[in-house]
mmCIF file of C-alpha atoms and ligand atoms in Angstrom:
data_model
loop_
_atom_site.group_PDB
_atom_site.id
_atom_site.type_symbol
_atom_site.label_atom_id
_atom_site.label_comp_id
_atom_site.label_asym_id
_atom_site.label_seq_id
_atom_site.Cartn_x
_atom_site.Cartn_y
_atom_site.Cartn_z
ATOM 1 C CA MET V 26 160.245 197.694 151.804
ATOM 2 C CA GLN V 27 162.690 194.736 152.240
ATOM 3 C CA VAL V 28 161.855 191.748 153.786
ATOM 4 C CA LYS V 29 162.922 188.086 153.351
ATOM 5 C CA LYS V 30 161.118 185.860 151.235
ATOM 6 C CA LEU V 31 160.171 182.279 151.870
ATOM 7 C CA THR V 32 161.169 181.372 148.417
ATOM 8 C CA ASP V 33 164.946 182.504 149.085
ATOM 9 C CA LEU V 34 165.235 180.133 151.971
ATOM 10 C CA ASP V 35 166.080 176.392 152.095
ATOM 11 C CA VAL V 36 163.187 174.718 154.331
ATOM 12 C CA LYS V 37 164.533 171.322 154.197
ATOM 13 C CA GLY V 38 163.992 169.379 157.615
ATOM 14 C CA LYS V 39 162.733 172.854 159.186
ATOM 15 C CA LYS V 40 159.723 173.290 161.337
ATOM 16 C CA VAL V 41 157.742 176.340 159.165
ATOM 17 C CA PHE V 42 155.094 177.838 160.929
ATOM 18 C CA ILE V 43 152.605 179.932 158.269
ATOM 19 C CA ARG V 44 150.248 182.732 159.269
ATOM 20 C CA ALA V 45 147.798 182.363 156.718
ATOM 21 C CA ASP V 46 144.512 183.973 156.068
ATOM 22 C CA LEU V 47 142.178 181.257 155.508
ATOM 23 C CA ASN V 48 138.971 183.627 156.731
ATOM 24 C CA VAL V 49 136.554 182.108 154.367
ATOM 25 C CA PRO V 50 132.679 182.951 154.326
ATOM 26 C CA GLN V 51 130.656 179.692 155.537
ATOM 27 C CA ASP V 52 126.950 179.159 155.303
ATOM 28 C CA ASP V 53 124.912 178.410 158.550
ATOM 29 C CA ALA V 54 126.121 174.677 158.635
ATOM 30 C CA GLY V 55 129.760 175.555 158.409
ATOM 31 C CA ASN V 56 130.161 174.898 154.950
ATOM 32 C CA ILE V 57 132.609 176.940 153.002
ATOM 33 C CA THR V 58 130.911 178.900 150.438
ATOM 34 C CA GLU V 59 133.655 180.705 148.416
ATOM 35 C CA ASP V 60 137.286 179.510 149.055
ATOM 36 C CA THR V 61 139.500 181.775 147.298
ATOM 37 C CA ARG V 62 141.406 182.683 150.359
ATOM 38 C CA ILE V 63 142.170 178.978 150.775
ATOM 39 C CA ARG V 64 143.199 178.472 147.046
ATOM 40 C CA ALA V 65 145.474 181.758 147.355
ATOM 41 C CA SER V 66 147.177 180.191 150.448
ATOM 42 C CA ILE V 67 148.561 177.154 148.633
ATOM 43 C CA PRO V 68 151.650 178.267 146.708
ATOM 44 C CA SER V 69 153.882 179.077 149.978
ATOM 45 C CA ILE V 70 152.165 175.610 151.779
ATOM 46 C CA ARG V 71 152.961 173.719 148.948
ATOM 47 C CA TYR V 72 156.833 175.461 148.500
ATOM 48 C CA ALA V 73 157.250 174.761 152.250
ATOM 49 C CA VAL V 74 156.111 170.874 152.038
ATOM 50 C CA GLU V 75 157.648 170.229 148.731
ATOM 51 C CA GLY V 76 160.980 171.632 150.051
ATOM 52 C CA GLY V 77 160.750 168.857 152.799
ATOM 53 C CA ALA V 78 159.722 170.999 155.791
ATOM 54 C CA ALA V 79 157.019 170.065 158.595
ATOM 55 C CA VAL V 80 154.178 172.672 157.944
ATOM 56 C CA MET V 81 152.143 174.213 160.449
ATOM 57 C CA VAL V 82 149.499 176.631 159.164
ATOM 58 C CA THR V 83 147.012 178.895 161.423
ATOM 59 C CA SER V 84 144.670 181.708 160.306
ATOM 60 C CA HIS V 85 141.965 183.523 162.085
ATOM 61 C CA LEU V 86 138.277 182.519 161.231
ATOM 62 C CA GLY V 87 135.397 185.030 161.904
ATOM 63 C CA ARG V 88 135.322 186.757 165.082
ATOM 64 C CA PRO V 89 135.811 184.358 168.133
ATOM 65 C CA THR V 90 136.073 185.028 172.067
ATOM 66 C CA GLU V 91 139.365 184.611 172.894
ATOM 67 C CA GLY V 92 140.106 181.602 175.652
ATOM 68 C CA GLU V 93 136.587 180.019 174.026
ATOM 69 C CA LEU V 94 136.312 177.825 171.200
ATOM 70 C CA LYS V 95 132.456 177.732 169.607
ATOM 71 C CA ALA V 96 131.303 175.206 167.058
ATOM 72 C CA GLU V 97 131.219 178.099 164.522
ATOM 73 C CA ASP V 98 134.694 178.962 165.328
ATOM 74 C CA THR V 99 136.510 176.062 164.426
ATOM 75 C CA LEU V 100 138.901 175.557 161.129
ATOM 76 C CA ALA V 101 137.981 171.933 160.756
ATOM 77 C CA PRO V 102 136.152 172.998 157.354
ATOM 78 C CA VAL V 103 139.116 174.552 156.336
ATOM 79 C CA ALA V 104 141.175 171.631 157.143
ATOM 80 C CA VAL V 105 139.027 169.559 154.839
ATOM 81 C CA ARG V 106 139.440 172.140 152.133
ATOM 82 C CA LEU V 107 142.929 172.380 152.524
ATOM 83 C CA GLY V 108 143.635 168.603 152.573
ATOM 84 C CA GLN V 109 141.558 168.387 149.103
ATOM 85 C CA LEU V 110 143.408 170.828 147.432
ATOM 86 C CA LEU V 111 146.599 169.479 148.641
ATOM 87 C CA GLY V 112 146.137 166.193 147.823
ATOM 88 C CA LYS V 113 146.984 164.931 151.319
ATOM 89 C CA PRO V 114 145.335 164.767 154.676
ATOM 90 C CA VAL V 115 145.632 167.856 156.794
ATOM 91 C CA ARG V 116 145.147 167.053 160.521
ATOM 92 C CA LEU V 117 143.705 169.847 162.715
ATOM 93 C CA ILE V 118 145.479 170.471 165.983
ATOM 94 C CA GLN V 119 143.731 171.865 169.221
ATOM 95 C CA ASN V 120 145.045 173.344 172.091
ATOM 96 C CA TRP V 121 148.734 174.003 170.304
ATOM 97 C CA VAL V 122 150.469 176.840 171.872
ATOM 98 C CA ASP V 123 152.458 174.851 174.248
ATOM 99 C CA GLY V 124 153.426 172.521 171.709
ATOM 100 C CA GLY V 125 153.220 168.658 172.538
ATOM 101 C CA PHE V 126 152.561 167.654 168.932
ATOM 102 C CA ASP V 127 154.594 166.240 166.140
ATOM 103 C CA VAL V 128 154.830 167.317 162.696
ATOM 104 C CA ALA V 129 156.658 164.932 160.135
ATOM 105 C CA PRO V 130 158.590 166.699 157.345
ATOM 106 C CA GLY V 131 156.394 166.602 154.489
ATOM 107 C CA GLU V 132 153.479 166.930 156.579
ATOM 108 C CA VAL V 133 150.935 169.743 156.839
ATOM 109 C CA VAL V 134 148.948 170.316 159.840
ATOM 110 C CA LEU V 135 146.458 173.382 160.519
ATOM 111 C CA LEU V 136 146.629 174.671 164.101
ATOM 112 C CA GLU V 137 143.175 175.767 165.422
ATOM 113 C CA ASN V 138 141.793 179.074 165.071
ATOM 114 C CA CYS V 139 144.544 181.747 166.358
ATOM 115 C CA ARG V 140 142.044 184.284 167.410
ATOM 116 C CA CYS V 141 140.748 181.679 169.947
ATOM 117 C CA ASN V 142 144.144 182.308 171.851
ATOM 118 C CA LYS V 143 144.264 184.497 174.933
ATOM 119 C CA GLY V 144 146.408 187.672 173.971
ATOM 120 C CA GLU V 145 146.180 186.994 170.468
ATOM 121 C CA LYS V 146 144.486 190.651 169.455
ATOM 122 C CA LYS V 147 146.830 192.381 171.919
ATOM 123 C CA ASP V 148 150.062 191.104 170.574
ATOM 124 C CA ASN V 149 150.761 189.470 174.151
ATOM 125 C CA GLU V 150 154.576 188.814 174.160
ATOM 126 C CA GLU V 151 154.459 185.627 176.283
ATOM 127 C CA LEU V 152 152.053 183.973 173.609
ATOM 128 C CA ALA V 153 154.083 185.379 170.748
ATOM 129 C CA ARG V 154 156.889 183.848 172.310
ATOM 130 C CA LYS V 155 155.247 180.346 172.929
ATOM 131 C CA MET V 156 154.221 180.377 169.298
ATOM 132 C CA ALA V 157 157.789 181.314 167.868
ATOM 133 C CA ALA V 158 159.329 178.596 169.887
ATOM 134 C CA LEU V 159 157.207 175.934 167.829
ATOM 135 C CA CYS V 160 159.259 176.658 164.643
ATOM 136 C CA ASP V 161 162.685 177.461 162.656
ATOM 137 C CA ILE V 162 160.856 179.740 160.281
ATOM 138 C CA TYR V 163 158.020 181.932 160.550
ATOM 139 C CA VAL V 164 156.246 182.863 157.371
ATOM 140 C CA ASN V 165 153.435 185.683 157.275
ATOM 141 C CA ASP V 166 151.367 185.050 154.373
ATOM 142 C CA ALA V 167 148.535 187.097 155.202
ATOM 143 C CA PHE V 168 148.276 190.395 153.777
ATOM 144 C CA GLY V 169 144.843 191.049 154.660
ATOM 145 C CA THR V 170 145.577 191.387 158.373
ATOM 146 C CA ALA V 171 149.048 193.095 157.913
ATOM 147 C CA HIS V 172 147.531 196.352 159.260
ATOM 148 C CA ARG V 173 146.898 194.744 162.799
ATOM 149 C CA ALA V 174 149.687 194.009 165.174
ATOM 150 C CA GLU V 175 148.257 190.594 166.675
ATOM 151 C CA ALA V 176 150.612 187.823 168.236
ATOM 152 C CA THR V 177 150.353 185.836 164.814
ATOM 153 C CA THR V 178 151.009 188.975 162.777
ATOM 154 C CA HIS V 179 153.649 190.773 164.774
ATOM 155 C CA GLY V 180 154.946 189.695 167.988
ATOM 156 C CA ILE V 181 155.850 186.190 166.452
ATOM 157 C CA ALA V 182 157.975 187.790 163.771
ATOM 158 C CA ARG V 183 160.264 189.366 166.799
ATOM 159 C CA PHE V 184 161.081 186.185 168.230
ATOM 160 C CA ALA V 185 160.812 183.345 165.617
ATOM 161 C CA PRO V 186 164.519 182.223 164.598
ATOM 162 C CA THR V 187 164.051 183.637 160.966
ATOM 163 C CA ALA V 188 160.935 185.642 159.677
ATOM 164 C CA CYS V 189 159.849 185.956 156.378
ATOM 165 C CA ALA V 190 156.786 187.127 153.995
ATOM 166 C CA GLY V 191 155.107 184.244 151.898
ATOM 167 C CA ILE V 192 154.617 183.837 148.515
ATOM 168 C CA LEU V 193 151.310 185.886 148.506
ATOM 169 C CA MET V 194 152.818 188.655 150.972
ATOM 170 C CA GLY V 195 155.494 188.929 149.047
ATOM 171 C CA ALA V 196 153.836 189.653 145.535
ATOM 172 C CA GLU V 197 151.798 192.021 147.535
ATOM 173 C CA ILE V 198 154.659 193.828 148.999
ATOM 174 C CA ASP V 199 156.351 194.227 145.352
ATOM 175 C CA ALA V 200 153.171 195.368 143.677
ATOM 176 C CA LEU V 201 152.495 198.095 146.386
ATOM 177 C CA GLY V 202 156.341 199.059 146.426
ATOM 178 C CA LYS V 203 156.398 199.198 142.724
ATOM 179 C CA ALA V 204 153.266 201.384 142.553
ATOM 180 C CA LEU V 205 154.140 203.840 145.137
ATOM 181 C CA HIS V 206 157.582 203.797 146.311
ATOM 182 C CA SER V 207 159.420 203.630 142.949
ATOM 183 C CA PRO V 208 156.560 203.949 140.257
ATOM 184 C CA LYS V 209 156.997 204.687 136.368
ATOM 185 C CA ARG V 210 155.867 208.296 136.034
ATOM 186 C CA PRO V 211 153.102 209.747 135.553
ATOM 187 C CA LEU V 212 151.697 207.969 138.328
ATOM 188 C CA VAL V 213 148.044 208.314 138.122
ATOM 189 C CA ALA V 214 145.365 207.677 141.098
ATOM 190 C CA ILE V 215 142.000 207.454 140.872
ATOM 191 C CA VAL V 216 139.843 207.673 143.802
ATOM 192 C CA GLY V 217 136.079 207.086 143.618
ATOM 193 C CA GLY V 218 133.466 205.856 145.925
ATOM 194 C CA SER V 219 130.756 207.748 148.165
ATOM 195 C CA LYS V 220 132.306 209.746 150.581
ATOM 196 C CA VAL V 221 135.573 212.011 151.013
ATOM 197 C CA SER V 222 135.452 211.464 154.573
ATOM 198 C CA SER V 223 136.005 207.841 154.510
ATOM 199 C CA LYS V 224 139.219 208.392 152.011
ATOM 200 C CA LEU V 225 140.185 211.758 153.243
ATOM 201 C CA THR V 226 143.800 210.573 154.760
ATOM 202 C CA ILE V 227 144.218 208.506 151.425
ATOM 203 C CA LEU V 228 143.753 211.617 149.370
ATOM 204 C CA LYS V 229 146.116 213.681 151.212
ATOM 205 C CA SER V 230 148.595 211.224 151.255
ATOM 206 C CA LEU V 231 148.320 210.460 147.420
ATOM 207 C CA ALA V 232 148.049 214.106 146.640
ATOM 208 C CA ASP V 233 152.006 214.234 147.918
ATOM 209 C CA LYS V 234 153.100 211.269 145.222
ATOM 210 C CA VAL V 235 150.897 211.357 142.477
ATOM 211 C CA ASP V 236 150.918 213.374 139.009
ATOM 212 C CA GLN V 237 147.288 213.148 138.399
ATOM 213 C CA LEU V 238 144.734 212.438 141.067
ATOM 214 C CA ILE V 239 141.446 211.602 139.736
ATOM 215 C CA VAL V 240 138.092 211.818 142.030
ATOM 216 C CA GLY V 241 135.056 210.103 141.149
ATOM 217 C CA GLY V 242 131.883 209.060 142.634
ATOM 218 C CA GLY V 243 130.351 210.778 145.692
ATOM 219 C CA ILE V 244 133.954 212.327 146.346
ATOM 220 C CA ALA V 245 134.054 214.163 143.030
ATOM 221 C CA ASN V 246 130.815 215.841 144.236
ATOM 222 C CA THR V 247 132.489 217.521 147.147
ATOM 223 C CA PHE V 248 135.399 218.543 144.809
ATOM 224 C CA LEU V 249 132.702 220.078 142.402
ATOM 225 C CA LEU V 250 131.385 222.177 145.218
ATOM 226 C CA ALA V 251 134.921 223.342 146.288
ATOM 227 C CA SER V 252 135.425 224.457 142.723
ATOM 228 C CA GLY V 253 132.000 226.437 142.624
ATOM 229 C CA LYS V 254 129.964 224.213 140.962
ATOM 230 C CA ARG V 255 126.270 223.559 141.541
ATOM 231 C CA ILE V 256 125.413 219.788 142.589
ATOM 232 C CA GLY V 257 121.740 220.081 143.141
ATOM 233 C CA GLU V 258 120.829 217.243 145.741
ATOM 234 C CA SER V 259 123.945 215.019 144.782
ATOM 235 C CA LEU V 260 125.502 213.076 147.595
ATOM 236 C CA ALA V 261 128.236 215.360 149.023
ATOM 237 C CA GLU V 262 129.901 216.570 152.265
ATOM 238 C CA PRO V 263 129.891 220.422 152.143
ATOM 239 C CA GLU V 264 131.561 220.195 155.716
ATOM 240 C CA LEU V 265 134.786 218.682 153.416
ATOM 241 C CA VAL V 266 134.969 221.394 151.003
ATOM 242 C CA LYS V 267 137.975 223.315 152.592
ATOM 243 C CA GLU V 268 139.829 219.972 152.944
ATOM 244 C CA ALA V 269 138.859 219.278 149.090
ATOM 245 C CA GLN V 270 140.263 222.709 148.383
ATOM 246 C CA VAL V 271 143.243 221.847 150.322
ATOM 247 C CA ILE V 272 144.221 218.795 148.319
ATOM 248 C CA ILE V 273 143.474 220.731 145.180
ATOM 249 C CA ASP V 274 146.185 223.476 146.143
ATOM 250 C CA LEU V 275 148.659 220.817 147.259
ATOM 251 C CA MET V 276 148.231 219.204 143.678
ATOM 252 C CA LYS V 277 148.715 222.655 142.256
ATOM 253 C CA ALA V 278 151.483 223.696 144.150
ATOM 254 C CA ARG V 279 153.237 220.514 142.645
ATOM 255 C CA GLY V 280 152.630 221.445 139.203
ATOM 256 C CA ALA V 281 149.927 218.272 139.375
ATOM 257 C CA GLU V 282 146.101 218.345 138.882
ATOM 258 C CA VAL V 283 142.826 217.122 140.212
ATOM 259 C CA PRO V 284 140.965 216.879 136.687
ATOM 260 C CA LEU V 285 137.041 217.294 137.386
ATOM 261 C CA PRO V 286 134.407 215.866 135.088
ATOM 262 C CA GLU V 287 133.209 218.136 132.331
ATOM 263 C CA ASP V 288 130.119 216.361 131.958
ATOM 264 C CA VAL V 289 127.955 213.956 134.308
ATOM 265 C CA VAL V 290 124.959 211.615 134.326
ATOM 266 C CA VAL V 291 122.306 212.572 136.694
ATOM 267 C CA ALA V 292 118.575 211.646 137.891
ATOM 268 C CA ASP V 293 116.338 212.593 140.126
ATOM 269 C CA GLU V 294 116.784 209.277 142.338
ATOM 270 C CA VAL V 295 119.035 206.436 143.038
ATOM 271 C CA SER V 296 116.804 203.794 141.779
ATOM 272 C CA ALA V 297 116.832 200.975 139.272
ATOM 273 C CA MET V 298 114.096 202.769 137.837
ATOM 274 C CA ALA V 299 115.648 205.922 137.534
ATOM 275 C CA ARG V 300 115.828 207.772 134.176
ATOM 276 C CA ALA V 301 119.441 208.803 133.273
ATOM 277 C CA ASN V 302 120.302 212.258 131.827
ATOM 278 C CA LYS V 303 123.387 213.149 130.303
ATOM 279 C CA VAL V 304 124.257 216.734 131.048
ATOM 280 C CA PRO V 305 127.171 219.267 131.128
ATOM 281 C CA VAL V 306 128.706 219.885 134.552
ATOM 282 C CA ASP V 307 127.210 223.443 134.340
ATOM 283 C CA GLU V 308 123.778 222.365 134.042
ATOM 284 C CA VAL V 309 123.023 220.498 137.059
ATOM 285 C CA GLY V 310 119.685 221.354 137.882
ATOM 286 C CA PRO V 311 118.587 221.826 141.661
ATOM 287 C CA HIS V 312 116.770 218.351 142.238
ATOM 288 C CA ASP V 313 119.528 216.576 140.333
ATOM 289 C CA ARG V 314 121.737 213.692 141.767
ATOM 290 C CA ILE V 315 125.155 212.992 139.942
ATOM 291 C CA LEU V 316 125.358 209.435 139.803
ATOM 292 C CA ASP V 317 128.172 208.913 137.343
ATOM 293 C CA ILE V 318 130.928 210.778 134.993
ATOM 294 C CA GLY V 319 129.393 211.715 131.324
ATOM 295 C CA PRO V 320 130.758 210.176 128.135
ATOM 296 C CA LYS V 321 133.158 213.260 127.730
ATOM 297 C CA ALA V 322 134.698 213.289 131.235
ATOM 298 C CA ALA V 323 135.238 209.225 130.798
ATOM 299 C CA ALA V 324 136.882 209.966 127.582
ATOM 300 C CA GLN V 325 139.262 212.241 129.074
ATOM 301 C CA LEU V 326 139.845 210.076 132.206
ATOM 302 C CA SER V 327 140.703 207.230 129.565
ATOM 303 C CA GLN V 328 143.056 209.322 127.690
ATOM 304 C CA ILE V 329 144.984 210.067 131.109
ATOM 305 C CA ILE V 330 144.980 206.472 131.904
ATOM 306 C CA ALA V 331 146.175 205.719 128.534
ATOM 307 C CA ASN V 332 149.199 207.937 129.073
ATOM 308 C CA ALA V 333 149.966 206.812 132.639
ATOM 309 C CA GLY V 334 152.955 204.594 133.933
ATOM 310 C CA THR V 335 151.328 203.594 136.970
ATOM 311 C CA ILE V 336 147.719 203.535 137.840
ATOM 312 C CA VAL V 337 146.659 203.132 141.462
ATOM 313 C CA TRP V 338 142.914 202.590 141.346
ATOM 314 C CA ASN V 339 140.282 202.406 144.587
ATOM 315 C CA GLY V 340 136.800 203.333 144.370
ATOM 316 C CA PRO V 341 134.204 203.282 141.330
ATOM 317 C CA VAL V 342 133.307 206.513 139.807
ATOM 318 C CA GLY V 343 129.486 206.071 139.802
ATOM 319 C CA VAL V 344 126.965 203.810 140.893
ATOM 320 C CA PHE V 345 127.970 200.858 138.855
ATOM 321 C CA GLU V 346 125.668 198.629 140.801
ATOM 322 C CA LEU V 347 123.029 200.217 138.318
ATOM 323 C CA PRO V 348 123.324 199.710 134.692
ATOM 324 C CA GLN V 349 122.214 203.489 133.998
ATOM 325 C CA PHE V 350 125.159 204.881 136.300
ATOM 326 C CA ALA V 351 127.837 202.037 135.261
ATOM 327 C CA GLY V 352 128.967 203.623 132.183
ATOM 328 C CA GLY V 353 131.945 205.805 133.496
ATOM 329 C CA THR V 354 133.355 203.046 136.030
ATOM 330 C CA LYS V 355 133.358 200.557 132.978
ATOM 331 C CA MET V 356 134.712 202.767 130.655
ATOM 332 C CA MET V 357 137.427 203.340 133.348
ATOM 333 C CA ALA V 358 137.969 199.462 133.879
ATOM 334 C CA SER V 359 138.145 199.043 130.140
ATOM 335 C CA ALA V 360 141.088 201.793 129.973
ATOM 336 C CA ILE V 361 142.725 200.436 132.648
ATOM 337 C CA ALA V 362 142.679 196.796 131.294
ATOM 338 C CA HIS V 363 143.921 198.179 127.602
ATOM 339 C CA SER V 364 146.507 200.513 129.299
ATOM 340 C CA GLU V 365 150.214 199.529 129.081
ATOM 341 C CA ALA V 366 150.935 201.091 132.652
ATOM 342 C CA PHE V 367 151.395 198.663 135.886
ATOM 343 C CA SER V 368 148.111 198.957 137.749
ATOM 344 C CA ILE V 369 146.910 198.039 141.122
ATOM 345 C CA ALA V 370 143.488 198.129 142.464
ATOM 346 C CA GLY V 371 141.984 197.273 145.607
ATOM 347 C CA GLY V 372 138.863 197.728 147.911
ATOM 348 C CA GLY V 373 135.645 195.904 148.498
ATOM 349 C CA ASP V 374 133.033 197.669 145.740
ATOM 350 C CA THR V 375 136.409 198.127 143.356
ATOM 351 C CA LEU V 376 137.033 194.418 143.421
ATOM 352 C CA ALA V 377 132.978 193.975 142.880
ATOM 353 C CA ALA V 378 133.506 196.522 139.856
ATOM 354 C CA ILE V 379 136.499 194.484 138.392
ATOM 355 C CA ALA V 380 134.603 191.021 138.537
ATOM 356 C CA LYS V 381 131.439 192.890 137.026
ATOM 357 C CA PHE V 382 133.512 194.234 134.205
ATOM 358 C CA HIS V 383 135.474 190.924 133.925
ATOM 359 C CA ILE V 384 139.162 192.855 133.747
ATOM 360 C CA ALA V 385 140.824 190.567 136.696
ATOM 361 C CA ASP V 386 143.063 189.105 134.265
ATOM 362 C CA ASP V 387 144.264 192.824 132.683
ATOM 363 C CA VAL V 388 144.814 194.515 135.947
ATOM 364 C CA GLY V 389 148.602 194.291 137.098
ATOM 365 C CA TYR V 390 147.762 193.382 140.702
ATOM 366 C CA ILE V 391 144.649 193.035 142.404
ATOM 367 C CA SER V 392 145.232 193.616 146.329
ATOM 368 C CA THR V 393 143.566 190.910 148.597
ATOM 369 C CA GLY V 394 143.868 193.178 151.797
ATOM 370 C CA GLY V 395 140.962 195.321 151.846
ATOM 371 C CA GLY V 396 141.972 197.601 155.102
ATOM 372 C CA ALA V 397 145.416 196.865 154.872
ATOM 373 C CA PHE V 398 145.604 197.987 151.089
ATOM 374 C CA LEU V 399 143.699 201.177 152.327
ATOM 375 C CA GLU V 400 145.982 201.912 155.319
ATOM 376 C CA PHE V 401 149.083 201.397 152.656
ATOM 377 C CA LEU V 402 147.646 203.923 150.438
ATOM 378 C CA GLU V 403 147.330 206.315 153.508
ATOM 379 C CA GLY V 404 150.968 206.176 153.669
ATOM 380 C CA LYS V 405 150.738 204.169 157.022
ATOM 381 C CA THR V 406 153.488 201.632 158.293
ATOM 382 C CA LEU V 407 151.809 198.242 158.563
ATOM 383 C CA PRO V 408 153.012 196.698 161.439
ATOM 384 C CA ALA V 409 153.444 193.102 160.329
ATOM 385 C CA ILE V 410 155.473 194.091 157.288
ATOM 386 C CA ALA V 411 157.468 196.230 159.349
ATOM 387 C CA ALA V 412 157.967 193.318 161.662
ATOM 388 C CA LEU V 413 159.300 191.368 158.619
ATOM 389 C CA GLU V 414 161.700 194.288 157.782
ATOM 390 C CA GLU V 415 162.926 194.367 160.926
ATOM 391 C CA ARG V 416 164.230 190.926 160.505
ATOM 392 C CA PHE V 417 165.566 191.584 157.248
ATOM 393 C CA LYS V 418 169.179 191.577 157.801
ATOM 394 C CA ASP V 419 169.516 188.710 160.635
HETATM 395 P P1 ADP O 503 135.667 200.854 147.805
HETATM 396 O O1 ADP O 503 134.959 199.664 148.449
HETATM 397 O O2 ADP O 503 136.178 200.033 146.347
HETATM 398 O O3 ADP O 503 136.452 201.370 148.713
HETATM 399 P P2 ADP O 503 133.698 202.739 148.487
HETATM 400 O O4 ADP O 503 132.983 201.864 149.448
HETATM 401 O O5 ADP O 503 134.361 203.901 148.807
HETATM 402 O O6 ADP O 503 134.657 201.633 147.485
HETATM 403 O O7 ADP O 503 132.382 203.259 147.573
HETATM 404 C C1 ADP O 503 131.805 202.294 146.606
HETATM 405 C C2 ADP O 503 130.184 203.005 146.466
HETATM 406 O O8 ADP O 503 130.150 204.379 145.989
HETATM 407 C C3 ADP O 503 129.281 202.179 145.691
HETATM 408 O O9 ADP O 503 128.420 201.436 146.339
HETATM 409 C C4 ADP O 503 128.769 203.243 144.932
HETATM 410 O O10 ADP O 503 127.352 203.118 144.354
HETATM 411 C C5 ADP O 503 129.019 204.432 145.680
HETATM 412 N N1 ADP O 503 128.961 205.672 144.622
HETATM 413 C C6 ADP O 503 129.917 205.726 143.579
HETATM 414 N N2 ADP O 503 129.667 207.007 142.793
HETATM 415 C C7 ADP O 503 128.449 207.524 143.935
HETATM 416 C C8 ADP O 503 127.790 208.943 143.596
HETATM 417 N N3 ADP O 503 127.906 209.645 142.636
HETATM 418 N N4 ADP O 503 126.681 208.966 144.560
HETATM 419 C C9 ADP O 503 126.701 208.160 145.552
HETATM 420 N N5 ADP O 503 127.077 207.098 145.733
HETATM 421 C C10 ADP O 503 127.924 206.688 144.666
HETATM 422 MG MG1 MG O 504 133.223 199.689 149.988
#
């Protein structure tokens, strides 16, 4: 994945248009309740403004109707927060698509919610060309929307005089490329979570690349079924047993493996009151639910992680929200944190687990893009990145 990078460009006196992801959560009064995304966007904005550019930043916020700007859709609170973080006022510009506003070198303005513009979602070419005409350099720093081809994430990149990746986007591209396109071996993937069906494409795509594919959580239950084990009343998808077998065979054919847990933690219900029992995988009773991997399996997994060259992690290996079933995910998180391997992790619940077990600083890279990260693991081309790649040479 070769793309131009903002940090390789001289931006002095240039008009720079940054597509950031400033889609922050807000309370009913519009107050920002969590500003991680705004903070994460600061390095690119600061690079441009300190380099002497006239900087325009835009983002989507929520799910507005195109052609309308309701009170809850405005980026006004974001402009205030951005100004505080940059230490200088940030003007909010409305109706900006056709230009008609001035930005001074060294100034930052915020362009109102880009999803309020007609044609944004459908990647309308006329809209994209108009936006491209506003700038000398287009910067995409919104990895979270890289899997969507929209006018500010895709179309504009085709028509702007120069198109490049911002600092956040660049780091994301580098980390994902390092993990999956040129990994240090052995490459180990851990795919957990509740359902095979939601991650079937990921499992198949990874089965083609990795040296060990560790399945956990509800996903492992379907694989246990495929290998003839009894799983009682555990969450599983019997209709996908064949698919699980295909993945096991794919891995075998490459001389690789899908290691399955030798012991598990079971209970008769998924609740905070549930009594957890550790049992060998062959002793799961007819009314048991498997809710975590057992200590032996966790130790085996930790060993695999310790020997890995690269680790890709998506999905917890147990119901980590409840303490009795959090042990496996916790041990795995700790193994990843202590491993010498380059590790990347992503996914909504995976990020929650990383926060819960306090290992954020010890993971090589934590992907900010939920859907975009998963589509990357699926082996799909992300349209926003593809558009930047096409502009690499000119
Ligand atoms: P992510 O958001 O990181 O991609 P998923 O959404 O696929 O992860 O899966 C997370 C959920 O899977 C968690 O809520 C967790 O409780 C659940 N889970 C994990 N193991 C099991 C299990 N053995 N049985 C049922 N649910 C499980
Ligand atoms: Mg989830």
